[in-house]
Amino acid sequence: MSDESTSDNPSMLPALTRQVSELVLAGSLDHAEEAFSQAADEHGDYAVAEVLSTLPPQVTALHLAGFDGGKTSIATLLVPPKAWADSLAYIAATWPDNMIEDDPERIAENLFNHVHGIVYANDDEDRRHELLLEAAATDHGATVFAIMWSLAPKEILELAGEILSKGRYVTAQTSGDSDIAPLAVDLAKASEDGWERSLLELFPEFRHSAEMADVELPDDPDEESPFMQRSTRELLYRLRKQVPSVRSSPRRSTRRSLGTDIFS
């Protein structure tokens, strides 16, 4: 792909943004990807990143929701961290109405595929850090991470204790060997506050992760937990309620840090 700057032809950006928006809203995701590919060839990756930064976040959510870790997408590789974080506020609007009630785990697994596909699209550790940092800085981002953690709550509690005791030397190995564990560890390293908030979304009775160190969940998932744990379905509904009106733009959370300096 060319590294040519778009500064020589700034007028193409609004036209490309409009073209991609129309294609996505019409359901032509493959054609939108073709438009991105052509722009990258003619004007460089910067042009695609610029368009993705100016697309309405609900359009970005609709486009990226059509791709997971098993599908190739230029947008997945180049979406700016802030644009992706804002689009997560709208991703619940892309789910079929009946699936939250009938098959919440499937939605959560698809959400994990989406997040994993974006965060690990390449080996750029700095980009991975920025993506997780931006997503974790929002209230809806905390809910998105909690939805994924709800698929492996025992492993997440185990990691919470490991992170408290080992800090940055923690590994993603857990007794359940969940593929969610590496993402959880990377989130904790990217944003201590975001990690804490995602835990409190899943386990709302606690004030911070230090209180979770000695908690043990029942081995039988159908057995009642001794403390409150939001279900996958409940968290999906919470995220659905957080979808902003398209007339308003997503805002960064103003809540103060809940961090406990686990990586000091």
Short mmCIF file of C-alpha atoms in Angstrom, two decimals:
data_model
loop_
_atom_site.label_atom_id
_atom_site.label_comp_id
_atom_site.label_asym_id
_atom_site.label_seq_id
_atom_site.Cartn_x
_atom_site.Cartn_y
_atom_site.Cartn_z
CA MET A 1 0.00 0.00 0.00
CA SER A 2 1.13 3.52 -0.73
CA ASP A 3 2.25 5.84 2.04
CA GLU A 4 1.32 8.90 0.01
CA SER A 5 -0.25 11.61 2.13
CA THR A 6 -3.76 12.79 1.43
CA SER A 7 -2.74 16.39 2.07
CA ASP A 8 -2.33 16.86 -1.70
CA ASN A 9 -5.96 15.91 -2.25
CA PRO A 10 -7.97 16.71 0.88
CA SER A 11 -11.21 16.99 -1.09
CA MET A 12 -11.36 13.21 -1.56
CA LEU A 13 -11.88 12.55 2.15
CA PRO A 14 -15.44 13.93 2.50
CA ALA A 15 -16.45 12.16 -0.71
CA LEU A 16 -14.99 8.85 0.48
CA THR A 17 -16.61 9.25 3.89
CA ARG A 18 -19.98 9.85 2.24
CA GLN A 19 -19.49 6.91 -0.14
CA VAL A 20 -18.54 4.47 2.63
CA SER A 21 -21.39 5.64 4.86
CA GLU A 22 -23.93 5.08 2.10
CA LEU A 23 -22.54 1.64 1.29
CA VAL A 24 -22.54 0.52 4.94
CA LEU A 25 -26.05 1.79 5.59
CA ALA A 26 -27.18 -0.02 2.45
CA GLY A 27 -25.66 -3.25 3.78
CA SER A 28 -22.91 -3.41 1.15
CA LEU A 29 -20.02 -4.05 3.53
CA ASP A 30 -17.88 -5.77 0.91
CA HIS A 31 -18.23 -2.76 -1.39
CA ALA A 32 -17.31 -0.46 1.50
CA GLU A 33 -14.17 -2.55 2.02
CA GLU A 34 -13.39 -2.24 -1.68
CA ALA A 35 -13.66 1.54 -1.38
CA PHE A 36 -11.25 1.46 1.57
CA SER A 37 -8.84 -0.77 -0.37
CA GLN A 38 -8.86 1.53 -3.38
CA ALA A 39 -8.29 4.57 -1.17
CA ALA A 40 -5.36 2.84 0.54
CA ASP A 41 -3.80 1.96 -2.81
CA GLU A 42 -4.23 5.47 -4.19
CA HIS A 43 -3.67 7.65 -1.13
CA GLY A 44 -2.12 5.45 1.57
CA ASP A 45 -3.34 3.91 4.79
CA TYR A 46 -3.66 7.39 6.24
CA ALA A 47 -6.66 8.08 4.02
CA VAL A 48 -8.53 5.06 5.37
CA ALA A 49 -7.71 6.00 8.97
CA GLU A 50 -8.89 9.55 8.32
CA VAL A 51 -12.20 8.37 6.90
CA LEU A 52 -12.71 5.97 9.80
CA SER A 53 -12.06 8.84 12.22
CA THR A 54 -14.76 10.96 10.57
CA LEU A 55 -17.43 8.30 10.02
CA PRO A 56 -20.37 8.53 12.42
CA PRO A 57 -19.66 5.97 15.19
CA GLN A 58 -22.93 4.14 14.52
CA VAL A 59 -21.79 3.58 10.92
CA THR A 60 -18.39 2.33 12.09
CA ALA A 61 -20.14 -0.06 14.49
CA LEU A 62 -22.35 -1.40 11.72
CA HIS A 63 -19.40 -1.90 9.39
CA LEU A 64 -17.04 -3.53 11.90
CA ALA A 65 -19.81 -5.78 13.25
CA GLY A 66 -19.74 -7.53 9.88
CA PHE A 67 -16.18 -8.72 10.49
CA ASP A 68 -14.68 -10.91 13.19
CA GLY A 69 -11.29 -12.48 13.79
CA GLY A 70 -11.84 -14.89 10.91
CA LYS A 71 -12.49 -12.25 8.24
CA THR A 72 -10.06 -9.84 6.65
CA SER A 73 -10.93 -6.17 6.93
CA ILE A 74 -8.88 -3.09 6.16
CA ALA A 75 -11.07 -1.18 8.60
CA THR A 76 -10.19 -3.67 11.35
CA LEU A 77 -6.50 -3.03 10.78
CA LEU A 78 -6.67 0.75 10.54
CA VAL A 79 -9.59 2.01 12.65
CA PRO A 80 -8.25 4.68 15.05
CA PRO A 81 -8.53 3.70 18.72
CA LYS A 82 -10.86 6.60 19.61
CA ALA A 83 -13.14 5.88 16.63
CA TRP A 84 -13.36 2.22 17.62
CA ALA A 85 -14.04 3.06 21.26
CA ASP A 86 -16.88 5.39 20.26
CA SER A 87 -18.33 2.79 17.90
CA LEU A 88 -18.59 0.25 20.73
CA ALA A 89 -21.35 2.42 22.21
CA TYR A 90 -23.53 1.47 19.24
CA ILE A 91 -22.62 -2.17 18.69
CA ALA A 92 -25.58 -3.44 20.75
CA ALA A 93 -27.89 -1.79 18.23
CA THR A 94 -26.61 -4.23 15.59
CA TRP A 95 -27.90 -7.29 17.45
CA PRO A 96 -31.19 -8.96 16.47
CA ASP A 97 -33.85 -8.14 19.06
CA ASN A 98 -34.59 -11.73 20.00
CA MET A 99 -30.99 -12.95 20.35
CA ILE A 100 -30.33 -11.23 23.68
CA GLU A 101 -33.13 -13.23 25.25
CA ASP A 102 -32.70 -16.49 23.34
CA ASP A 103 -28.94 -16.87 22.89
CA PRO A 104 -26.96 -14.37 25.00
CA GLU A 105 -23.80 -16.50 25.07
CA ARG A 106 -23.64 -16.53 21.27
CA ILE A 107 -23.80 -12.72 21.19
CA ALA A 108 -21.09 -12.52 23.86
CA GLU A 109 -18.88 -14.89 21.87
CA ASN A 110 -19.39 -12.83 18.71
CA LEU A 111 -18.53 -9.71 20.71
CA PHE A 112 -15.35 -11.37 21.91
CA ASN A 113 -14.47 -12.26 18.29
CA HIS A 114 -15.03 -8.63 17.33
CA VAL A 115 -12.91 -7.17 20.13
CA HIS A 116 -10.20 -9.81 19.75
CA GLY A 117 -10.11 -9.24 15.99
CA ILE A 118 -9.57 -5.50 16.43
CA VAL A 119 -7.12 -5.61 19.34
CA TYR A 120 -4.95 -8.40 17.90
CA ALA A 121 -5.24 -7.48 14.22
CA ASN A 122 -1.47 -7.07 14.13
CA ASP A 123 1.54 -7.32 16.43
CA ASP A 124 1.75 -3.60 17.20
CA GLU A 125 1.84 -3.57 21.02
CA ASP A 126 1.48 0.22 21.21
CA ARG A 127 -1.67 0.14 19.07
CA ARG A 128 -3.08 -2.69 21.19
CA HIS A 129 -2.46 -0.62 24.31
CA GLU A 130 -4.15 2.45 22.80
CA LEU A 131 -7.18 0.46 21.63
CA LEU A 132 -7.74 -1.06 25.07
CA LEU A 133 -7.06 2.23 26.84
CA GLU A 134 -9.61 4.13 24.75
CA ALA A 135 -12.28 1.43 25.01
CA ALA A 136 -11.81 1.07 28.76
CA ALA A 137 -12.16 4.82 29.31
CA THR A 138 -15.90 4.72 28.57
CA ASP A 139 -18.84 3.40 30.58
CA HIS A 140 -20.04 1.32 27.63
CA GLY A 141 -16.53 -0.06 27.23
CA ALA A 142 -16.57 -1.36 30.80
CA THR A 143 -19.84 -3.11 30.02
CA VAL A 144 -18.44 -4.60 26.79
CA PHE A 145 -15.51 -6.11 28.69
CA ALA A 146 -17.80 -7.36 31.47
CA ILE A 147 -19.96 -9.14 28.88
CA MET A 148 -16.91 -11.06 27.71
CA TRP A 149 -15.75 -11.78 31.27
CA SER A 150 -19.21 -13.23 32.03
CA LEU A 151 -18.33 -16.15 29.74
CA ALA A 152 -15.51 -17.20 32.10
CA PRO A 153 -16.20 -15.67 35.55
CA LYS A 154 -14.13 -18.20 37.54
CA GLU A 155 -11.06 -17.54 35.39
CA ILE A 156 -11.60 -13.78 35.65
CA LEU A 157 -11.74 -13.95 39.45
CA GLU A 158 -8.61 -16.08 39.42
CA LEU A 159 -6.86 -13.49 37.26
CA ALA A 160 -8.01 -10.68 39.56
CA GLY A 161 -6.19 -12.36 42.44
CA GLU A 162 -3.12 -13.09 40.31
CA ILE A 163 -2.92 -9.50 39.09
CA LEU A 164 -3.11 -8.20 42.66
CA SER A 165 -0.31 -10.48 43.82
CA LYS A 166 2.00 -10.44 40.78
CA GLY A 167 1.31 -7.10 39.11
CA ARG A 168 2.98 -6.78 35.70
CA TYR A 169 4.54 -10.21 36.08
CA VAL A 170 1.14 -11.87 35.81
CA THR A 171 0.61 -14.38 33.01
CA ALA A 172 -2.60 -15.30 31.21
CA GLN A 173 -2.50 -18.92 32.42
CA THR A 174 -5.56 -19.95 34.42
CA SER A 175 -6.94 -23.25 35.67
CA GLY A 176 -9.66 -23.06 33.01
CA ASP A 177 -7.24 -22.09 30.23
CA SER A 178 -9.78 -19.64 28.81
CA ASP A 179 -8.92 -17.79 25.60
CA ILE A 180 -10.45 -14.71 27.24
CA ALA A 181 -7.64 -14.61 29.83
CA PRO A 182 -4.95 -13.02 27.57
CA LEU A 183 -7.31 -10.18 26.66
CA ALA A 184 -8.12 -9.62 30.35
CA VAL A 185 -4.43 -9.45 31.26
CA ASP A 186 -3.69 -7.04 28.40
CA LEU A 187 -6.59 -4.83 29.50
CA ALA A 188 -5.29 -4.75 33.08
CA LYS A 189 -1.84 -3.74 31.81
CA ALA A 190 -3.25 -1.09 29.46
CA SER A 191 -5.73 0.43 31.91
CA GLU A 192 -5.82 -0.46 35.59
CA ASP A 193 -8.92 1.69 36.00
CA GLY A 194 -10.64 0.05 33.01
CA TRP A 195 -9.87 -3.42 34.36
CA GLU A 196 -11.31 -2.51 37.77
CA ARG A 197 -14.45 -1.01 36.27
CA SER A 198 -15.06 -4.04 34.07
CA LEU A 199 -14.81 -6.28 37.15
CA LEU A 200 -17.27 -4.11 39.06
CA GLU A 201 -19.69 -4.30 36.14
CA LEU A 202 -19.65 -8.09 36.42
CA PHE A 203 -19.50 -8.23 40.22
CA PRO A 204 -21.31 -5.05 41.38
CA GLU A 205 -21.27 -5.84 45.11
CA PHE A 206 -17.55 -5.18 45.37
CA ARG A 207 -15.87 -1.80 45.66
CA HIS A 208 -12.54 -2.83 44.13
CA SER A 209 -10.75 -5.95 42.97
CA ALA A 210 -8.87 -6.44 46.24
CA GLU A 211 -12.12 -7.62 47.81
CA MET A 212 -12.36 -10.40 45.24
CA ALA A 213 -9.03 -12.08 46.02
CA ASP A 214 -10.48 -14.83 48.23
CA VAL A 215 -13.84 -15.28 46.48
CA GLU A 216 -14.62 -18.67 44.97
CA LEU A 217 -17.45 -19.31 42.56
CA PRO A 218 -19.38 -22.60 42.55
CA ASP A 219 -18.06 -25.21 40.11
CA ASP A 220 -21.60 -25.80 38.87
CA PRO A 221 -22.68 -22.76 36.79
CA ASP A 222 -26.31 -23.51 37.69
CA GLU A 223 -25.56 -23.32 41.41
CA GLU A 224 -26.47 -20.01 43.02
CA SER A 225 -23.49 -17.75 43.65
CA PRO A 226 -22.96 -16.48 47.21
CA PHE A 227 -22.70 -12.91 45.90
CA MET A 228 -24.21 -10.92 43.09
CA GLN A 229 -22.89 -11.62 39.61
CA ARG A 230 -24.55 -10.09 36.58
CA SER A 231 -25.47 -12.65 33.95
CA THR A 232 -24.44 -12.38 30.31
CA ARG A 233 -28.04 -11.59 29.38
CA GLU A 234 -28.31 -8.83 32.00
CA LEU A 235 -25.09 -7.23 30.82
CA LEU A 236 -26.25 -7.36 27.20
CA TYR A 237 -29.40 -5.50 28.18
CA ARG A 238 -27.29 -2.97 30.10
CA LEU A 239 -25.24 -2.29 26.98
CA ARG A 240 -28.39 -2.02 24.87
CA LYS A 241 -29.64 0.70 27.26
CA GLN A 242 -26.33 2.54 26.87
CA VAL A 243 -26.71 2.93 23.10
CA PRO A 244 -26.77 6.71 22.58
CA SER A 245 -29.29 8.52 20.49
CA VAL A 246 -27.86 9.12 17.02
CA ARG A 247 -28.50 12.80 17.70
CA SER A 248 -25.91 12.80 20.45
CA SER A 249 -22.27 11.83 20.35
CA PRO A 250 -20.63 9.42 22.79
CA ARG A 251 -18.75 11.15 25.57
CA ARG A 252 -15.84 10.05 27.63
CA SER A 253 -16.75 9.09 31.16
CA THR A 254 -16.13 11.72 33.82
CA ARG A 255 -16.08 9.20 36.65
CA ARG A 256 -12.96 9.29 38.77
CA SER A 257 -10.51 6.44 38.85
CA LEU A 258 -11.31 3.36 40.93
CA GLY A 259 -7.79 2.02 40.55
CA THR A 260 -5.81 0.40 43.38
CA ASP A 261 -2.34 0.87 41.89
CA ILE A 262 -1.97 -2.83 41.15
CA PHE A 263 1.00 -2.25 38.86
CA SER A 264 2.93 0.20 41.02
#
